[in-house]
Every structure is written in C-alpha cells, then in structure tokens.
PDB file of N, CA and C in Angstrom:
ATOM      1  N   TYR A   2       0.813  -1.197   0.000  1.00 81.00           N
ATOM      2  CA  TYR A   2       0.000   0.000   0.000  1.00 81.00           C
ATOM      3  C   TYR A   2       0.859   1.266   0.000  1.00 81.00           C
ATOM      4  N   ILE A   3       1.835   1.311   0.879  1.00 83.00           N
ATOM      5  CA  ILE A   3       2.692   2.499   0.962  1.00 83.00           C
ATOM      6  C   ILE A   3       3.409   2.726  -0.364  1.00 83.00           C
ATOM      7  N   THR A   4       3.963   1.671  -0.930  1.00 87.00           N
ATOM      8  CA  THR A   4       4.675   1.790  -2.197  1.00 87.00           C
ATOM      9  C   THR A   4       3.732   2.232  -3.310  1.00 87.00           C
ATOM     10  N   TYR A   5       2.542   1.675  -3.317  1.00 87.00           N
ATOM     11  CA  TYR A   5       1.576   2.025  -4.349  1.00 87.00           C
ATOM     12  C   TYR A   5       1.132   3.483  -4.231  1.00 87.00           C
ATOM     13  N   GLN A   6       0.868   3.929  -3.026  1.00 88.00           N
ATOM     14  CA  GLN A   6       0.363   5.290  -2.812  1.00 88.00           C
ATOM     15  C   GLN A   6       1.449   6.361  -2.874  1.00 88.00           C
ATOM     16  N   HIS A   7       2.668   6.041  -2.364  1.00 90.00           N
ATOM     17  CA  HIS A   7       3.679   7.078  -2.176  1.00 90.00           C
ATOM     18  C   HIS A   7       4.995   6.826  -2.915  1.00 90.00           C
ATOM     19  N   GLY A   8       5.103   5.726  -3.615  1.00 89.00           N
ATOM     20  CA  GLY A   8       6.311   5.456  -4.391  1.00 89.00           C
ATOM     21  C   GLY A   8       7.249   4.475  -3.706  1.00 89.00           C
ATOM     22  N   THR A   9       8.255   4.043  -4.482  1.00 90.00           N
ATOM     23  CA  THR A   9       9.160   3.004  -3.986  1.00 90.00           C
ATOM     24  C   THR A   9      10.053   3.494  -2.857  1.00 90.00           C
ATOM     25  N   ASP A  10      10.483   4.749  -2.874  1.00 91.00           N
ATOM     26  CA  ASP A  10      11.325   5.246  -1.783  1.00 91.00           C
ATOM     27  C   ASP A  10      10.589   5.182  -0.451  1.00 91.00           C
ATOM     28  N   ALA A  11       9.350   5.624  -0.441  1.00 91.00           N
ATOM     29  CA  ALA A  11       8.557   5.581   0.789  1.00 91.00           C
ATOM     30  C   ALA A  11       8.305   4.137   1.209  1.00 91.00           C
ATOM     31  N   GLY A  12       8.078   3.257   0.247  1.00 91.00           N
ATOM     32  CA  GLY A  12       7.864   1.845   0.554  1.00 91.00           C
ATOM     33  C   GLY A  12       9.088   1.205   1.179  1.00 91.00           C
ATOM     34  N   PHE A  13      10.267   1.475   0.593  1.00 93.00           N
ATOM     35  CA  PHE A  13      11.501   0.920   1.158  1.00 93.00           C
ATOM     36  C   PHE A  13      11.788   1.504   2.538  1.00 93.00           C
ATOM     37  N   SER A  14      11.486   2.772   2.728  1.00 94.00           N
ATOM     38  CA  SER A  14      11.671   3.388   4.046  1.00 94.00           C
ATOM     39  C   SER A  14      10.765   2.735   5.077  1.00 94.00           C
ATOM     40  N   TRP A  15       9.531   2.451   4.693  1.00 93.00           N
ATOM     41  CA  TRP A  15       8.599   1.808   5.612  1.00 93.00           C
ATOM     42  C   TRP A  15       9.082   0.408   5.976  1.00 93.00           C
ATOM     43  N   ILE A  16       9.511  -0.357   4.972  1.00 94.00           N
ATOM     44  CA  ILE A  16      10.001  -1.717   5.225  1.00 94.00           C
ATOM     45  C   ILE A  16      11.233  -1.674   6.129  1.00 94.00           C
ATOM     46  N   ALA A  17      12.149  -0.753   5.866  1.00 95.00           N
ATOM     47  CA  ALA A  17      13.357  -0.642   6.689  1.00 95.00           C
ATOM     48  C   ALA A  17      12.988  -0.301   8.126  1.00 95.00           C
ATOM     49  N   GLY A  18      12.059   0.617   8.316  1.00 94.00           N
ATOM     50  CA  GLY A  18      11.610   0.966   9.662  1.00 94.00           C
ATOM     51  C   GLY A  18      10.947  -0.204  10.359  1.00 94.00           C
ATOM     52  N   TYR A  19      10.158  -0.964   9.625  1.00 94.00           N
ATOM     53  CA  TYR A  19       9.493  -2.132  10.193  1.00 94.00           C
ATOM     54  C   TYR A  19      10.510  -3.171  10.653  1.00 94.00           C
ATOM     55  N   VAL A  20      11.501  -3.434   9.816  1.00 95.00           N
ATOM     56  CA  VAL A  20      12.526  -4.428  10.162  1.00 95.00           C
ATOM     57  C   VAL A  20      13.336  -3.971  11.374  1.00 95.00           C
ATOM     58  N   VAL A  21      13.674  -2.684  11.431  1.00 95.00           N
ATOM     59  CA  VAL A  21      14.424  -2.161  12.579  1.00 95.00           C
ATOM     60  C   VAL A  21      13.598  -2.296  13.852  1.00 95.00           C
ATOM     61  N   GLU A  22      12.320  -1.950  13.814  1.00 93.00           N
ATOM     62  CA  GLU A  22      11.465  -2.065  14.994  1.00 93.00           C
ATOM     63  C   GLU A  22      11.330  -3.509  15.450  1.00 93.00           C
ATOM     64  N   LYS A  23      11.169  -4.425  14.515  1.00 93.00           N
ATOM     65  CA  LYS A  23      11.095  -5.845  14.879  1.00 93.00           C
ATOM     66  C   LYS A  23      12.395  -6.310  15.530  1.00 93.00           C
ATOM     67  N   SER A  24      13.528  -5.898  14.957  1.00 92.00           N
ATOM     68  CA  SER A  24      14.823  -6.277  15.507  1.00 92.00           C
ATOM     69  C   SER A  24      14.994  -5.740  16.921  1.00 92.00           C
ATOM     70  N   LEU A  25      14.590  -4.503  17.140  1.00 91.00           N
ATOM     71  CA  LEU A  25      14.712  -3.912  18.477  1.00 91.00           C
ATOM     72  C   LEU A  25      13.786  -4.586  19.482  1.00 91.00           C
ATOM     73  N   SER A  26      12.603  -4.983  19.051  1.00 90.00           N
ATOM     74  CA  SER A  26      11.696  -5.647  19.989  1.00 90.00           C
ATOM     75  C   SER A  26      12.232  -7.024  20.372  1.00 90.00           C
ATOM     76  N   ILE A  27      12.834  -7.732  19.433  1.00 91.00           N
ATOM     77  CA  ILE A  27      13.440  -9.025  19.753  1.00 91.00           C
ATOM     78  C   ILE A  27      14.648  -8.823  20.659  1.00 91.00           C
ATOM     79  N   ASP A  28      15.420  -7.778  20.398  1.00 90.00           N
ATOM     80  CA  ASP A  28      16.557  -7.448  21.242  1.00 90.00           C
ATOM     81  C   ASP A  28      16.095  -7.166  22.667  1.00 90.00           C
ATOM     82  N   ASN A  29      14.978  -6.455  22.816  1.00 88.00           N
ATOM     83  CA  ASN A  29      14.450  -6.164  24.152  1.00 88.00           C
ATOM     84  C   ASN A  29      14.111  -7.438  24.912  1.00 88.00           C
ATOM     85  N   LEU A  30      13.592  -8.439  24.211  1.00 90.00           N
ATOM     86  CA  LEU A  30      13.282  -9.705  24.873  1.00 90.00           C
ATOM     87  C   LEU A  30      14.535 -10.341  25.464  1.00 90.00           C
ATOM     88  N   PHE A  31      15.624 -10.311  24.720  1.00 92.00           N
ATOM     89  CA  PHE A  31      16.870 -10.877  25.228  1.00 92.00           C
ATOM     90  C   PHE A  31      17.405 -10.073  26.406  1.00 92.00           C
ATOM     91  N   VAL A  32      17.290  -8.760  26.345  1.00 92.00           N
ATOM     92  CA  VAL A  32      17.755  -7.916  27.449  1.00 92.00           C
ATOM     93  C   VAL A  32      16.935  -8.188  28.702  1.00 92.00           C
ATOM     94  N   ILE A  33      15.612  -8.276  28.554  1.00 92.00           N
ATOM     95  CA  ILE A  33      14.750  -8.570  29.702  1.00 92.00           C
ATOM     96  C   ILE A  33      15.103  -9.931  30.289  1.00 92.00           C
ATOM     97  N   MET A  34      15.334 -10.914  29.427  1.00 93.00           N
ATOM     98  CA  MET A  34      15.709 -12.240  29.900  1.00 93.00           C
ATOM     99  C   MET A  34      17.022 -12.188  30.681  1.00 93.00           C
ATOM    100  N   LEU A  35      17.997 -11.456  30.184  1.00 94.00           N
ATOM    101  CA  LEU A  35      19.275 -11.331  30.892  1.00 94.00           C
ATOM    102  C   LEU A  35      19.117 -10.611  32.225  1.00 94.00           C
ATOM    103  N   ILE A  36      18.294  -9.588  32.261  1.00 93.00           N
ATOM    104  CA  ILE A  36      18.064  -8.872  33.521  1.00 93.00           C
ATOM    105  C   ILE A  36      17.407  -9.791  34.534  1.00 93.00           C
ATOM    106  N   PHE A  37      16.401 -10.533  34.112  1.00 95.00           N
ATOM    107  CA  PHE A  37      15.740 -11.461  35.031  1.00 95.00           C
ATOM    108  C   PHE A  37      16.710 -12.514  35.561  1.00 95.00           C
ATOM    109  N   LYS A  38      17.566 -13.010  34.680  1.00 95.00           N
ATOM    110  CA  LYS A  38      18.525 -14.030  35.119  1.00 95.00           C
ATOM    111  C   LYS A  38      19.580 -13.432  36.046  1.00 95.00           C
ATOM    112  N   SER A  39      20.064 -12.238  35.723  1.00 95.00           N
ATOM    113  CA  SER A  39      21.128 -11.660  36.554  1.00 95.00           C
ATOM    114  C   SER A  39      20.617 -11.256  37.940  1.00 95.00           C
ATOM    115  N   PHE A  40      19.349 -10.798  38.029  1.00 95.00           N
ATOM    116  CA  PHE A  40      18.780 -10.450  39.327  1.00 95.00           C
ATOM    117  C   PHE A  40      18.054 -11.622  39.975  1.00 95.00           C
ATOM    118  N   LYS A  41      18.060 -12.773  39.306  1.00 95.00           N
ATOM    119  CA  LYS A  41      17.432 -14.000  39.798  1.00 95.00           C
ATOM    120  C   LYS A  41      15.968 -13.783  40.195  1.00 95.00           C
ATOM    121  N   VAL A  42      15.214 -13.158  39.269  1.00 94.00           N
ATOM    122  CA  VAL A  42      13.782 -12.944  39.482  1.00 94.00           C
ATOM    123  C   VAL A  42      13.075 -14.268  39.266  1.00 94.00           C
ATOM    124  N   LYS A  43      12.300 -14.679  40.246  1.00 95.00           N
ATOM    125  CA  LYS A  43      11.591 -15.960  40.147  1.00 95.00           C
ATOM    126  C   LYS A  43      10.509 -15.876  39.074  1.00 95.00           C
ATOM    127  N   ALA A  44      10.228 -17.013  38.453  1.00 94.00           N
ATOM    128  CA  ALA A  44       9.274 -17.067  37.343  1.00 94.00           C
ATOM    129  C   ALA A  44       7.902 -16.555  37.756  1.00 94.00           C
ATOM    130  N   ARG A  45       7.484 -16.831  38.976  1.00 96.00           N
ATOM    131  CA  ARG A  45       6.155 -16.400  39.418  1.00 96.00           C
ATOM    132  C   ARG A  45       6.058 -14.889  39.610  1.00 96.00           C
ATOM    133  N   LEU A  46       7.203 -14.196  39.738  1.00 96.00           N
ATOM    134  CA  LEU A  46       7.202 -12.751  39.943  1.00 96.00           C
ATOM    135  C   LEU A  46       7.503 -11.962  38.664  1.00 96.00           C
ATOM    136  N   GLN A  47       7.880 -12.642  37.602  1.00 95.00           N
ATOM    137  CA  GLN A  47       8.284 -11.956  36.382  1.00 95.00           C
ATOM    138  C   GLN A  47       7.142 -11.146  35.779  1.00 95.00           C
ATOM    139  N   HIS A  48       5.920 -11.665  35.827  1.00 95.00           N
ATOM    140  CA  HIS A  48       4.787 -10.930  35.269  1.00 95.00           C
ATOM    141  C   HIS A  48       4.578  -9.623  36.025  1.00 95.00           C
ATOM    142  N   ARG A  49       4.660  -9.668  37.343  1.00 95.00           N
ATOM    143  CA  ARG A  49       4.471  -8.462  38.147  1.00 95.00           C
ATOM    144  C   ARG A  49       5.562  -7.432  37.858  1.00 95.00           C
ATOM    145  N   VAL A  50       6.799  -7.896  37.752  1.00 94.00           N
ATOM    146  CA  VAL A  50       7.912  -6.990  37.466  1.00 94.00           C
ATOM    147  C   VAL A  50       7.738  -6.346  36.085  1.00 94.00           C
ATOM    148  N   LEU A  51       7.378  -7.141  35.090  1.00 93.00           N
ATOM    149  CA  LEU A  51       7.148  -6.598  33.747  1.00 93.00           C
ATOM    150  C   LEU A  51       5.993  -5.609  33.735  1.00 93.00           C
ATOM    151  N   PHE A  52       4.898  -5.958  34.410  1.00 95.00           N
ATOM    152  CA  PHE A  52       3.730  -5.085  34.438  1.00 95.00           C
ATOM    153  C   PHE A  52       4.082  -3.724  35.013  1.00 95.00           C
ATOM    154  N   TRP A  53       4.709  -3.706  36.182  1.00 95.00           N
ATOM    155  CA  TRP A  53       5.033  -2.430  36.815  1.00 95.00           C
ATOM    156  C   TRP A  53       6.137  -1.687  36.071  1.00 95.00           C
ATOM    157  N   GLY A  54       7.009  -2.415  35.410  1.00 92.00           N
ATOM    158  CA  GLY A  54       8.011  -1.763  34.577  1.00 92.00           C
ATOM    159  C   GLY A  54       7.382  -1.044  33.392  1.00 92.00           C
ATOM    160  N   ILE A  55       6.408  -1.669  32.773  1.00 93.00           N
ATOM    161  CA  ILE A  55       5.709  -1.056  31.642  1.00 93.00           C
ATOM    162  C   ILE A  55       4.876   0.136  32.110  1.00 93.00           C
ATOM    163  N   VAL A  56       4.167  -0.023  33.225  1.00 96.00           N
ATOM    164  CA  VAL A  56       3.383   1.096  33.770  1.00 96.00           C
ATOM    165  C   VAL A  56       4.302   2.271  34.096  1.00 96.00           C
ATOM    166  N   GLY A  57       5.429   1.989  34.727  1.00 95.00           N
ATOM    167  CA  GLY A  57       6.385   3.047  35.048  1.00 95.00           C
ATOM    168  C   GLY A  57       6.917   3.734  33.808  1.00 95.00           C
ATOM    169  N   ALA A  58       7.207   2.962  32.770  1.00 94.00           N
ATOM    170  CA  ALA A  58       7.720   3.544  31.529  1.00 94.00           C
ATOM    171  C   ALA A  58       6.681   4.445  30.868  1.00 94.00           C
ATOM    172  N   VAL A  59       5.422   4.031  30.866  1.00 96.00           N
ATOM    173  CA  VAL A  59       4.359   4.837  30.260  1.00 96.00           C
ATOM    174  C   VAL A  59       4.166   6.136  31.052  1.00 96.00           C
ATOM    175  N   VAL A  60       4.148   6.042  32.382  1.00 97.00           N
ATOM    176  CA  VAL A  60       3.968   7.239  33.218  1.00 97.00           C
ATOM    177  C   VAL A  60       5.137   8.199  33.027  1.00 97.00           C
ATOM    178  N   LEU A  61       6.360   7.687  33.049  1.00 97.00           N
ATOM    179  CA  LEU A  61       7.525   8.549  32.862  1.00 97.00           C
ATOM    180  C   LEU A  61       7.534   9.177  31.474  1.00 97.00           C
ATOM    181  N   ARG A  62       7.181   8.409  30.462  1.00 96.00           N
ATOM    182  CA  ARG A  62       7.147   8.960  29.101  1.00 96.00           C
ATOM    183  C   ARG A  62       6.119  10.082  29.003  1.00 96.00           C
ATOM    184  N   ALA A  63       4.942   9.875  29.584  1.00 97.00           N
ATOM    185  CA  ALA A  63       3.912  10.917  29.569  1.00 97.00           C
ATOM    186  C   ALA A  63       4.390  12.152  30.325  1.00 97.00           C
ATOM    187  N   GLY A  64       5.040  11.942  31.451  1.00 97.00           N
ATOM    188  CA  GLY A  64       5.563  13.069  32.220  1.00 97.00           C
ATOM    189  C   GLY A  64       6.606  13.857  31.451  1.00 97.00           C
ATOM    190  N   PHE A  65       7.502  13.166  30.784  1.00 97.00           N
ATOM    191  CA  PHE A  65       8.525  13.852  29.997  1.00 97.00           C
ATOM    192  C   PHE A  65       7.916  14.586  28.798  1.00 97.00           C
ATOM    193  N   ILE A  66       6.885  14.032  28.204  1.00 97.00           N
ATOM    194  CA  ILE A  66       6.220  14.716  27.096  1.00 97.00           C
ATOM    195  C   ILE A  66       5.569  16.005  27.590  1.00 97.00           C
ATOM    196  N   VAL A  67       4.881  15.928  28.716  1.00 97.00           N
ATOM    197  CA  VAL A  67       4.248  17.123  29.284  1.00 97.00           C
ATOM    198  C   VAL A  67       5.306  18.148  29.669  1.00 97.00           C
ATOM    199  N   LEU A  68       6.372  17.703  30.329  1.00 97.00           N
ATOM    200  CA  LEU A  68       7.449  18.605  30.731  1.00 97.00           C
ATOM    201  C   LEU A  68       8.119  19.240  29.509  1.00 97.00           C
ATOM    202  N   GLY A  69       8.398  18.432  28.502  1.00 95.00           N
ATOM    203  CA  GLY A  69       9.020  18.947  27.287  1.00 95.00           C
ATOM    204  C   GLY A  69       8.147  19.954  26.572  1.00 95.00           C
ATOM    205  N   THR A  70       6.841  19.693  26.527  1.00 95.00           N
ATOM    206  CA  THR A  70       5.910  20.630  25.905  1.00 95.00           C
ATOM    207  C   THR A  70       5.891  21.961  26.659  1.00 95.00           C
ATOM    208  N   ALA A  71       5.895  21.882  27.983  1.00 95.00           N
ATOM    209  CA  ALA A  71       5.899  23.109  28.788  1.00 95.00           C
ATOM    210  C   ALA A  71       7.194  23.897  28.563  1.00 95.00           C
ATOM    211  N   ILE A  72       8.310  23.210  28.485  1.00 95.00           N
ATOM    212  CA  ILE A  72       9.591  23.890  28.255  1.00 95.00           C
ATOM    213  C   ILE A  72       9.615  24.544  26.875  1.00 95.00           C
ATOM    214  N   ILE A  73       9.105  23.839  25.877  1.00 94.00           N
ATOM    215  CA  ILE A  73       9.077  24.397  24.521  1.00 94.00           C
ATOM    216  C   ILE A  73       8.191  25.641  24.480  1.00 94.00           C
ATOM    217  N   HIS A  74       7.028  25.598  25.153  1.00 94.00           N
ATOM    218  CA  HIS A  74       6.154  26.772  25.177  1.00 94.00           C
ATOM    219  C   HIS A  74       6.781  27.930  25.947  1.00 94.00           C
ATOM    220  N   GLN A  75       7.559  27.616  26.986  1.00 93.00           N
ATOM    221  CA  GLN A  75       8.201  28.666  27.777  1.00 93.00           C
ATOM    222  C   GLN A  75       9.331  29.337  27.017  1.00 93.00           C
ATOM    223  N   PHE A  76      10.109  28.535  26.288  1.00 93.00           N
ATOM    224  CA  PHE A  76      11.298  29.052  25.610  1.00 93.00           C
ATOM    225  C   PHE A  76      11.149  28.981  24.095  1.00 93.00           C
ATOM    226  N   TRP A  77       9.981  29.301  23.572  1.00 87.00           N
ATOM    227  CA  TRP A  77       9.712  29.223  22.148  1.00 87.00           C
ATOM    228  C   TRP A  77      10.648  30.119  21.345  1.00 87.00           C
ATOM    229  N   TRP A  78      11.082  31.208  21.929  1.00 86.00           N
ATOM    230  CA  TRP A  78      11.905  32.175  21.224  1.00 86.00           C
ATOM    231  C   TRP A  78      13.308  31.639  20.941  1.00 86.00           C
ATOM    232  N   VAL A  79      13.745  30.637  21.671  1.00 81.00           N
ATOM    233  CA  VAL A  79      15.070  30.057  21.452  1.00 81.00           C
ATOM    234  C   VAL A  79      15.051  29.154  20.207  1.00 81.00           C
ATOM    235  N   LEU A  80      13.934  28.489  20.008  1.00 78.00           N
ATOM    236  CA  LEU A  80      13.816  27.563  18.892  1.00 78.00           C
ATOM    237  C   LEU A  80      13.637  28.339  17.619  1.00 78.00           C
TER     238      LEU A  80
END
C-alpha cells in the first residue's frame, strides 16, 4: 500500500523501519531475559515486574512529554 500510494522510496523506508522495529523488539526480549537471570527474578514474579516496569515507563514517558511541551512553550523564542 505504501509503495503504491507514495512510491518506492517511501515503501523501502517503511520496510526498513518495520525491520528495525522488529529487531529492536526481539533485542528487548533478550535484554529482559538477561536482567531477570542476573537479578534472579523468580518465574512467578516476572509478570508483576514486567507489568510495573511497563506502567512506570508509560507514566515517565507521559511526564517527559508534558514537561518537554511546557519547556518548549516557555522558551519558544530560542527555537
């Protein structure tokens, strides 16, 4: 669809981005596995650790977006 609507350059860019995102998500799985093994997180607690880690990441990301937006509005003249 992307290639048909926007041309081959846009299509190749989309495919490259998709492959990079897939590679990074698989890489994250290995990193999480290594962290669990190095901290010896028991299998029954891994779901709880992942859940709160994801919740924390979403909250922090939202906070940084709000903070960044406020800073940009405050110092618009610098940009």
